CSV table of C-alpha atoms and ligand atoms in Angstrom, one decimal:
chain,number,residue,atom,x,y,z
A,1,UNK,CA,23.2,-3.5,2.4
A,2,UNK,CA,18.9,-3.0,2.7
A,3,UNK,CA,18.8,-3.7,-0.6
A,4,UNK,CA,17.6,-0.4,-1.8
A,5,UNK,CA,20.9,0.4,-3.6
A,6,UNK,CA,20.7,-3.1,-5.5
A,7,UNK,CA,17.1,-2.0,-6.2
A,8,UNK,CA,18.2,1.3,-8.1
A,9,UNK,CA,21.2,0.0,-9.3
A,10,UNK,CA,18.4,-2.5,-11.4
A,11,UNK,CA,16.4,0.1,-12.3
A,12,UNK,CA,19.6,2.8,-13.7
A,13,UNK,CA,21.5,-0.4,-15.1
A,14,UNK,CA,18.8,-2.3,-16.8
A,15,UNK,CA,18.8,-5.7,-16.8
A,16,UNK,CA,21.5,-6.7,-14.2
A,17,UNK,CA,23.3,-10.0,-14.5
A,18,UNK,CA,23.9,-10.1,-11.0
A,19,UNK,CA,21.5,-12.1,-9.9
A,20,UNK,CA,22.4,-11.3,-6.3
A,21,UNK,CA,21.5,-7.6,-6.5
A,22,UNK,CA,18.3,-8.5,-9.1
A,23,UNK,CA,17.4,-10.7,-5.7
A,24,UNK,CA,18.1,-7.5,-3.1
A,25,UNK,CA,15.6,-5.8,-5.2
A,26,UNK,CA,13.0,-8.9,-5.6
A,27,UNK,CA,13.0,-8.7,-1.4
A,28,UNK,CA,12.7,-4.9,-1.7
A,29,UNK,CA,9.9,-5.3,-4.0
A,30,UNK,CA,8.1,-8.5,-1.9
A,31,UNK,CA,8.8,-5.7,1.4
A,32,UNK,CA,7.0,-2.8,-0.2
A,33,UNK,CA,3.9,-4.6,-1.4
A,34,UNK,CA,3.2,-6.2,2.3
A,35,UNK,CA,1.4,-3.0,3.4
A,36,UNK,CA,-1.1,-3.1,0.2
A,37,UNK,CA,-1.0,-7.1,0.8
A,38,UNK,CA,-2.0,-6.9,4.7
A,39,UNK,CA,-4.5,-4.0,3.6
A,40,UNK,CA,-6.4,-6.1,1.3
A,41,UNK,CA,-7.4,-9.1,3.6
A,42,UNK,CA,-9.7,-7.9,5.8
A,43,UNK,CA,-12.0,-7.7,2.4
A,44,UNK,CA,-10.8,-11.0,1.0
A,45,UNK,CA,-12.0,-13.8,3.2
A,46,UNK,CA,-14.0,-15.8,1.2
A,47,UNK,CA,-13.7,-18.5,-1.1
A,48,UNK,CA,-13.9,-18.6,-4.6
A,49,UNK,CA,-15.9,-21.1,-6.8
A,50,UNK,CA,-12.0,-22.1,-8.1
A,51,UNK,CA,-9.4,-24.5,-7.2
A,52,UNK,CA,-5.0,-23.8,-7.4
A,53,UNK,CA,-3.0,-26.1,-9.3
A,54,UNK,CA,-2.9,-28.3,-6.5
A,55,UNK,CA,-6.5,-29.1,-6.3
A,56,UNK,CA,-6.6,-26.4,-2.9
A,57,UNK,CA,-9.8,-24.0,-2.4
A,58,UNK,CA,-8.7,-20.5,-3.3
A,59,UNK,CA,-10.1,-17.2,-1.3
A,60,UNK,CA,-10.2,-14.0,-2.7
A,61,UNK,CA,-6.9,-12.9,-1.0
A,62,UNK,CA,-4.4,-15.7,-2.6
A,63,UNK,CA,-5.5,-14.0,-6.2
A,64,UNK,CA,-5.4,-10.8,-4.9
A,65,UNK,CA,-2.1,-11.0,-3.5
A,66,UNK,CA,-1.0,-13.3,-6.4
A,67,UNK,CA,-1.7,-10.5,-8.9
A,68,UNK,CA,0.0,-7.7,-6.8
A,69,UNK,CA,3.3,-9.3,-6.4
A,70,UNK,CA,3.2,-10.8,-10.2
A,71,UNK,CA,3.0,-7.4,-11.6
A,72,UNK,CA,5.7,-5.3,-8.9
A,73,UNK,CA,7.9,-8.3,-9.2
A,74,UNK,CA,7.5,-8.3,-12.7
A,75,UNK,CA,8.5,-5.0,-13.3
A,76,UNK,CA,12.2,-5.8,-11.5
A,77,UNK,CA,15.1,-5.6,-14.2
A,78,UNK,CA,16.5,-9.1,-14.3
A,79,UNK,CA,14.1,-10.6,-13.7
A,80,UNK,CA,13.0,-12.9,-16.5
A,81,UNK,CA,10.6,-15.2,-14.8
A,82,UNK,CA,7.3,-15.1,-12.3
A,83,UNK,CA,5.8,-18.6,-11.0
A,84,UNK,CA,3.3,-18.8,-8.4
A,85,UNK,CA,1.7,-21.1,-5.9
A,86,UNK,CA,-1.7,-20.1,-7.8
A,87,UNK,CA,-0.4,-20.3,-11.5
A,88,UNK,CA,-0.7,-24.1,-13.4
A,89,UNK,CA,2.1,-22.1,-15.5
A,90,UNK,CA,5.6,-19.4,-15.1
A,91,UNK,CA,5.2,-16.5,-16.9
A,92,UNK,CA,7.5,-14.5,-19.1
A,93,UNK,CA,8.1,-11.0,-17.3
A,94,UNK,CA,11.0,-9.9,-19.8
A,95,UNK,CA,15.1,-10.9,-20.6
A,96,UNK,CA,16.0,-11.9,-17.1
A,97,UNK,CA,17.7,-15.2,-16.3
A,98,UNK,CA,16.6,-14.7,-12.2
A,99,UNK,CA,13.2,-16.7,-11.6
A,100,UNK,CA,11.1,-16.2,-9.1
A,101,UNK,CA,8.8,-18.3,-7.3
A,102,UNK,CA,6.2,-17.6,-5.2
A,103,UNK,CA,3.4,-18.8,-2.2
A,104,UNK,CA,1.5,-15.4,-2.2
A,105,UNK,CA,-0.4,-16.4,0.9
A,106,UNK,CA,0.7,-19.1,2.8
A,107,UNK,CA,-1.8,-20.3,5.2
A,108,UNK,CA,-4.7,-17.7,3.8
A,109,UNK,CA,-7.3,-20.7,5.3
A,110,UNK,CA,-5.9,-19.1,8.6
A,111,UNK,CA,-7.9,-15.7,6.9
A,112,UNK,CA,-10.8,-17.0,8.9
A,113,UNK,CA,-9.5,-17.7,11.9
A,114,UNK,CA,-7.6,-14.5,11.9
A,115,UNK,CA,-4.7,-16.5,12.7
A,116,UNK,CA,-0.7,-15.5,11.1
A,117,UNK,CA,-0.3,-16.4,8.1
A,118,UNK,CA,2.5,-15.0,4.7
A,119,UNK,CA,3.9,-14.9,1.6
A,120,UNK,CA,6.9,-16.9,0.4
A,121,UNK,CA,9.7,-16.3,-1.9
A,122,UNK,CA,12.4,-18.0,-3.8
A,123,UNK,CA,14.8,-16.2,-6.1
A,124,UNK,CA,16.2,-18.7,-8.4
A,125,UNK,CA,19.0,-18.0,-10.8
A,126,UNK,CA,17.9,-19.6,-13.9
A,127,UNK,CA,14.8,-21.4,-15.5
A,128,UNK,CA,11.8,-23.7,-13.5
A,129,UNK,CA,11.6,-25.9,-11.9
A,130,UNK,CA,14.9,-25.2,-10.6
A,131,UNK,CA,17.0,-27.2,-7.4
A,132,UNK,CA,17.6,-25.4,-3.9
A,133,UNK,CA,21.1,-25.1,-5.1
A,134,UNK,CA,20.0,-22.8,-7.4
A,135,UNK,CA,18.7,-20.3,-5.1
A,136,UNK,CA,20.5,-17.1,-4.6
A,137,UNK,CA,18.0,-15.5,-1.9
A,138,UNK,CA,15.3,-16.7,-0.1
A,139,UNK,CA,12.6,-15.0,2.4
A,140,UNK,CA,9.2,-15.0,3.9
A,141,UNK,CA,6.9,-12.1,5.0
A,142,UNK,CA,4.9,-13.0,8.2
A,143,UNK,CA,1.6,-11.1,8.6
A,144,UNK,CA,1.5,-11.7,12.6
A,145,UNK,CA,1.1,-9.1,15.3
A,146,UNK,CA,3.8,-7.4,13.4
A,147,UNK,CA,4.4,-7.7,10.1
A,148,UNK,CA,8.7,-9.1,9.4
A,149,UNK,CA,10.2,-10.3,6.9
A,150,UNK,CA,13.2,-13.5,7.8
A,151,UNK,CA,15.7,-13.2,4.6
A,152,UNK,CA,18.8,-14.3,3.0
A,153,UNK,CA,20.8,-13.2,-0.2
A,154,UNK,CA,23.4,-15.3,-1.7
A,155,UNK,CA,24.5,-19.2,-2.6
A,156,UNK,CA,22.8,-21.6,-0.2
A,157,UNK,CA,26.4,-22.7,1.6
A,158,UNK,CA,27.2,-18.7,1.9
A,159,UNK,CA,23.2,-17.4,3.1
A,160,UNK,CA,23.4,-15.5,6.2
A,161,UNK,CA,19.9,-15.0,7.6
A,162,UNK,CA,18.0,-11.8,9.0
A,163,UNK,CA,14.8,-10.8,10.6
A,164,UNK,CA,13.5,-7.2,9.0
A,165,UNK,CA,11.1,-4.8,10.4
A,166,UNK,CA,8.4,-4.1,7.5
A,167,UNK,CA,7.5,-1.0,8.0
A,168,UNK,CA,4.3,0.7,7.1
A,169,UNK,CA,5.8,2.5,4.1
A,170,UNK,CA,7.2,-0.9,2.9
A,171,UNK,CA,10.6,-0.5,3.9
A,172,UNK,CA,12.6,-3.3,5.8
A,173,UNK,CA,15.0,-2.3,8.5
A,174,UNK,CA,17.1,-5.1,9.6
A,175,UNK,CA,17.2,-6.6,13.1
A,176,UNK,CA,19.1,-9.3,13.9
A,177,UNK,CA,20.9,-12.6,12.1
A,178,UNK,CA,18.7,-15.2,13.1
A,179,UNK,CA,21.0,-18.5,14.3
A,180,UNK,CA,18.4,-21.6,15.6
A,181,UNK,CA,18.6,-22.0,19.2
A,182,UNK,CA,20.3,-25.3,20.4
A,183,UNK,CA,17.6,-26.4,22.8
A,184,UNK,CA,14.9,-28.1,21.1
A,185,UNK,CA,11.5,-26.6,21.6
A,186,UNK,CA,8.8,-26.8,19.6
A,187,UNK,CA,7.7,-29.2,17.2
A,188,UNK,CA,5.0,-28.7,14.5
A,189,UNK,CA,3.4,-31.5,12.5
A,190,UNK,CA,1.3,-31.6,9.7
A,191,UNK,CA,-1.6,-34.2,8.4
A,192,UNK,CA,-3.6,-36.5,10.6
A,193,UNK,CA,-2.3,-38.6,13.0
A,194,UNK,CA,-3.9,-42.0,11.4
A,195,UNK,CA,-2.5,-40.6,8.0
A,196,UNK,CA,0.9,-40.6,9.1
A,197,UNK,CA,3.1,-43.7,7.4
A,198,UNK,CA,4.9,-46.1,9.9
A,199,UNK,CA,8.5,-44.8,10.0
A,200,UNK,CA,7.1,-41.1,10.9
A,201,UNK,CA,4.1,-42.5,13.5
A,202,UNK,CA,7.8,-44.2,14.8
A,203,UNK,CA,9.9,-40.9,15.4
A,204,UNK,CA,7.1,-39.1,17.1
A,205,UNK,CA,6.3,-42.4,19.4
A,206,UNK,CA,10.1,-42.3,20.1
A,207,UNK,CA,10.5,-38.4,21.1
A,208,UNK,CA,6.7,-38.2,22.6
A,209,UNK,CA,7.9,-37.1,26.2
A,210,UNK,CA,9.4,-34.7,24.9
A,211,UNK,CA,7.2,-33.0,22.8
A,212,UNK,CA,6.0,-29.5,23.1
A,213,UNK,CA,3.5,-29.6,20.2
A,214,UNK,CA,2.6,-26.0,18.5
A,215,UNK,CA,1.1,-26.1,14.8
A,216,UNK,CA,-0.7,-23.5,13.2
A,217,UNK,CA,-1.6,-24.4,9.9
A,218,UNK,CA,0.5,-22.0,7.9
A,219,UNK,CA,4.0,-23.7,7.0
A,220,UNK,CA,5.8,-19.9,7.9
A,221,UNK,CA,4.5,-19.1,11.3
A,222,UNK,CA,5.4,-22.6,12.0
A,223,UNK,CA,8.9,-22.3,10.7
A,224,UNK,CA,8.9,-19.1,12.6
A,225,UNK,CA,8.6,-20.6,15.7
A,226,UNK,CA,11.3,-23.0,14.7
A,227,UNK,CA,13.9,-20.1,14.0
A,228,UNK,CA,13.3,-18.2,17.5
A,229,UNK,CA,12.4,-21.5,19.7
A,230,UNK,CA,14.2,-24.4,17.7
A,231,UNK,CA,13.0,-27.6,17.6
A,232,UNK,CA,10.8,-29.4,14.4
A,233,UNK,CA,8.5,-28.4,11.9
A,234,UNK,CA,7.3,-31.4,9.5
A,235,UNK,CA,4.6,-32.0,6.8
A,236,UNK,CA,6.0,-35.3,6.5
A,237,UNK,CA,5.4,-37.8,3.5
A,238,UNK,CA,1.3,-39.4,4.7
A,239,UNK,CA,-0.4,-42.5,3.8
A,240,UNK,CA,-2.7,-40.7,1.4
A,241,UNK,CA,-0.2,-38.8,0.0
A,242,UNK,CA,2.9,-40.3,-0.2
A,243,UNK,CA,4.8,-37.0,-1.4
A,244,UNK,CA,3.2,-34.9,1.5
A,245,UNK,CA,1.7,-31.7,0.3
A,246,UNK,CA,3.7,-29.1,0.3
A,247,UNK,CA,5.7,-27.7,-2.8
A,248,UNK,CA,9.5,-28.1,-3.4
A,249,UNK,CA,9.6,-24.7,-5.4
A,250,UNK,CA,7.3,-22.4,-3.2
A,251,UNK,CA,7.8,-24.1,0.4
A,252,UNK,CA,10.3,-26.8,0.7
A,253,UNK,CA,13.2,-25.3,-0.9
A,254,UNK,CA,12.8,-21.2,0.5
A,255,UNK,CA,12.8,-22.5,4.1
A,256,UNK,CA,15.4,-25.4,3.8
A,257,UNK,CA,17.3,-22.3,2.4
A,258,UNK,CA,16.3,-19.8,5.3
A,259,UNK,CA,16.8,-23.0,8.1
A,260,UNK,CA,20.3,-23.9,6.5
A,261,UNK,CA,21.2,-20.8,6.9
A,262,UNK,CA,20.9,-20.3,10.1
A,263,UNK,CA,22.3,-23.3,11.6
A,264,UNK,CA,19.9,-25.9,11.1
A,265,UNK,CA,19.0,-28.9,8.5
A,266,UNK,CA,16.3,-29.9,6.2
A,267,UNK,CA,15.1,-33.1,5.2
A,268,UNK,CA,12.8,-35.0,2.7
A,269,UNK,CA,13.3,-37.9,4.9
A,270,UNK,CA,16.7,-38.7,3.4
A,271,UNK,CA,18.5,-36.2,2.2
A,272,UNK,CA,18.6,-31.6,2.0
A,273,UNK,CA,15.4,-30.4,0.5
A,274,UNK,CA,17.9,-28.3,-1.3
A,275,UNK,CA,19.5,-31.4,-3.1
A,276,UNK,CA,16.2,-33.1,-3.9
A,277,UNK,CA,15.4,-33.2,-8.1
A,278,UNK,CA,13.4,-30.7,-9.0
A,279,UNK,CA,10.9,-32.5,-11.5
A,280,UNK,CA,7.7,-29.9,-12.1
A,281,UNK,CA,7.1,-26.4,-10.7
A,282,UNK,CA,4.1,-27.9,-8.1
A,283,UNK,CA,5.5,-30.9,-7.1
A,284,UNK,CA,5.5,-32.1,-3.9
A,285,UNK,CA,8.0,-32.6,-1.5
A,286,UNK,CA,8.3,-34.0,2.6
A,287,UNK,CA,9.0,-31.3,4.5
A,288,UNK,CA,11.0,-31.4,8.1
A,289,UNK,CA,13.3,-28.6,9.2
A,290,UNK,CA,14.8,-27.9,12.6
A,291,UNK,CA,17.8,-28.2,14.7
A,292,UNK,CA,20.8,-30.3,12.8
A,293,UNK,CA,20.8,-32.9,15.3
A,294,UNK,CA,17.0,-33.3,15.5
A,295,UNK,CA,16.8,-33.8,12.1
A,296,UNK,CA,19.5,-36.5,11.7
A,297,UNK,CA,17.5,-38.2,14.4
A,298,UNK,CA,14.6,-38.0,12.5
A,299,UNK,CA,16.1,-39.6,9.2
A,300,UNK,CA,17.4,-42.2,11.6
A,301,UNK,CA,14.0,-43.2,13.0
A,302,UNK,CA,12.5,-43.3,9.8
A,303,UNK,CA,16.0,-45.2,8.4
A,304,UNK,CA,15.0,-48.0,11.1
A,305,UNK,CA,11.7,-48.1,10.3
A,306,UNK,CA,12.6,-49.1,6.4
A,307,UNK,CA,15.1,-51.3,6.9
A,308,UNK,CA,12.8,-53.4,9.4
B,401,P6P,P1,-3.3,-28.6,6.7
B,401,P6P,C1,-1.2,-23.9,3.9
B,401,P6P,O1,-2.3,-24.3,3.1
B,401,P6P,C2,-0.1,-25.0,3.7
B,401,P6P,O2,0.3,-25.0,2.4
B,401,P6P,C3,1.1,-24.7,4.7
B,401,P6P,O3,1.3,-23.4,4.9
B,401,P6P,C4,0.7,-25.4,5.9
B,401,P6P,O4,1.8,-25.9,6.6
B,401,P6P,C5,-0.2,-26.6,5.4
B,401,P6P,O5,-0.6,-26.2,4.1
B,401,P6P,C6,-1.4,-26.8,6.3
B,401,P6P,O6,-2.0,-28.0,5.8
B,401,P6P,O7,-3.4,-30.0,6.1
B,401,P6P,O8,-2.8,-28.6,8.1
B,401,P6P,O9,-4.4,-27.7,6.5
């Protein structure tokens, strides 16, 4: 099912409570606003005198994007709640138990160097801040060469994962399920090297020789990698920031979601991103996704580190 059915189903029934179709039409939605989102960058790229709730320079194009999704998602029939990456607060979009939760531009500082860069979504049923295990659909849309959408609908343990064409009318034609490749690739690390803690400066002294390092500075192009390559992706717990800096409800729990689902793990360090607490709608959370058995060899490393 594209989804589109689920969509009008919404719209003819009201306010659904399945929260699995109100989630079809969420990605429908995020789908048909990527045109109008791609179309307004090249106009965006500079910074605003204003910071997000996590302290980050804004540009033009997170707001922009921010505002387009808030008011199409919004408008979706079950859903009752819209939270962003750029929002200190949710906001009320009607009777809905679904909540969604949303990066509107991942990586926009990559808006400069014209590098890929997307928007994230989680589809929660029920309020914020909310546990992965609350998720009932998950997806990104990657502005690259082309613009795809990776996607899943349903309870974390049941997600299958798929890669959709967006096409320039909005619409998303699937391609195929996407199922991590055994053979570990490529590995992605966030923060600077002196800023890494002990236990994570361990596991990447112990797999050095066999690192094939690619990080581009947006959390989905770097999980995209992950998903057609395999391999690591991490924006590990730092020195200065002992939490890491990405969000559990925008970034960590959507792709521990979309990686779960298609074969591989997530980790905070110890345990699924999907079974950490969920405490406030920006906090943070250590991120590392990948290949099952590369990440239980990570938690290892940094086990041994601890325990020293
Ligand atoms: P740094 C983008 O701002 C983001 O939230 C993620 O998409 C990305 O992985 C990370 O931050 C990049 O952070 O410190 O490398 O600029």
């Amino acid at each position: 099912m594209d989804g589109s059915d689920a969509g009008s189903d919404c719209d003819s029934a009201g306010a659904t409570d399945d929260p699995f179709a109100v989630a079809e039409a969420v990605l429908d939605v995020v789908a048909a606003a990527a045109p109008d989102v791609r179309a307004g960058l090249p106009g965006r790229r500079r910074y605003l005198d204003d910071e997000n709730p996590s302290g980050e320079d804004v540009l033009a194009a997170d707001l922009y994007a921010d505002e387009l999704l808030a008011e199409m998602v919004g408008d979706i029939d079950g859903v009752g709640t819209y939270a962003s990456e750029e929002r200190e607060s949710t906001v009320d979009t009607g009777d809905g138990d679904v909540s969604v939760a949303v990066d509107p531009l991942d990586g926009s500082s990559n808006l400069e160097s014209n590098n890929p860069m997307g928007t994230v979504i989680a589809v929660y049923d029920g309020p914020l801040p909310a546990s992965g295990r609350d998720l009932v659909a998950a997806g990104f849309v990657l502005y690259g060469p082309v613009t795809t959408m990776v996607a899943g609908v349903g309870a974390p343990a049941d997600a299958t994962i798929h890669e959709y064409l967006v096409t320039g009318e909005g619409d998303r034609e699937q391609l195929e399920r996407i199922e991590l490749p055994d053979d570990p690739t490529v590995y992605g690390f966030g923060g600077r090297v002196p800023d890494w803690p002990d236990d994570f400066a361990a596991y990447v002294g112990e797999i050095e020789d066999e690192l094939k390092l690619r990080y581009g500075g947006a959390m989905i192009a770097d999980v995209s990698q992950v998903l057609s390559y395999g391999g690591v992706f991490a924006y590990p717990a730092l020195e200065s920031a002992p939490d890491g800096k990405l969000r559990l409800q925008f970034e960590g729990n959507p792709v521990a979601y979309l990686v779960e689902g298609a074969g591989g793990r997530s980790s905070d360090g110890a345990r699924s991103l999907l079974d950490v607490e969920a405490t406030g709608i920006h906090q943070r959370v250590p991120v590392h996704i990948g290949n099952a058995a590369l990440i239980d060899r990570l938690e290892a490393a940094l086990n041994a580190v601890r325990q020293r």
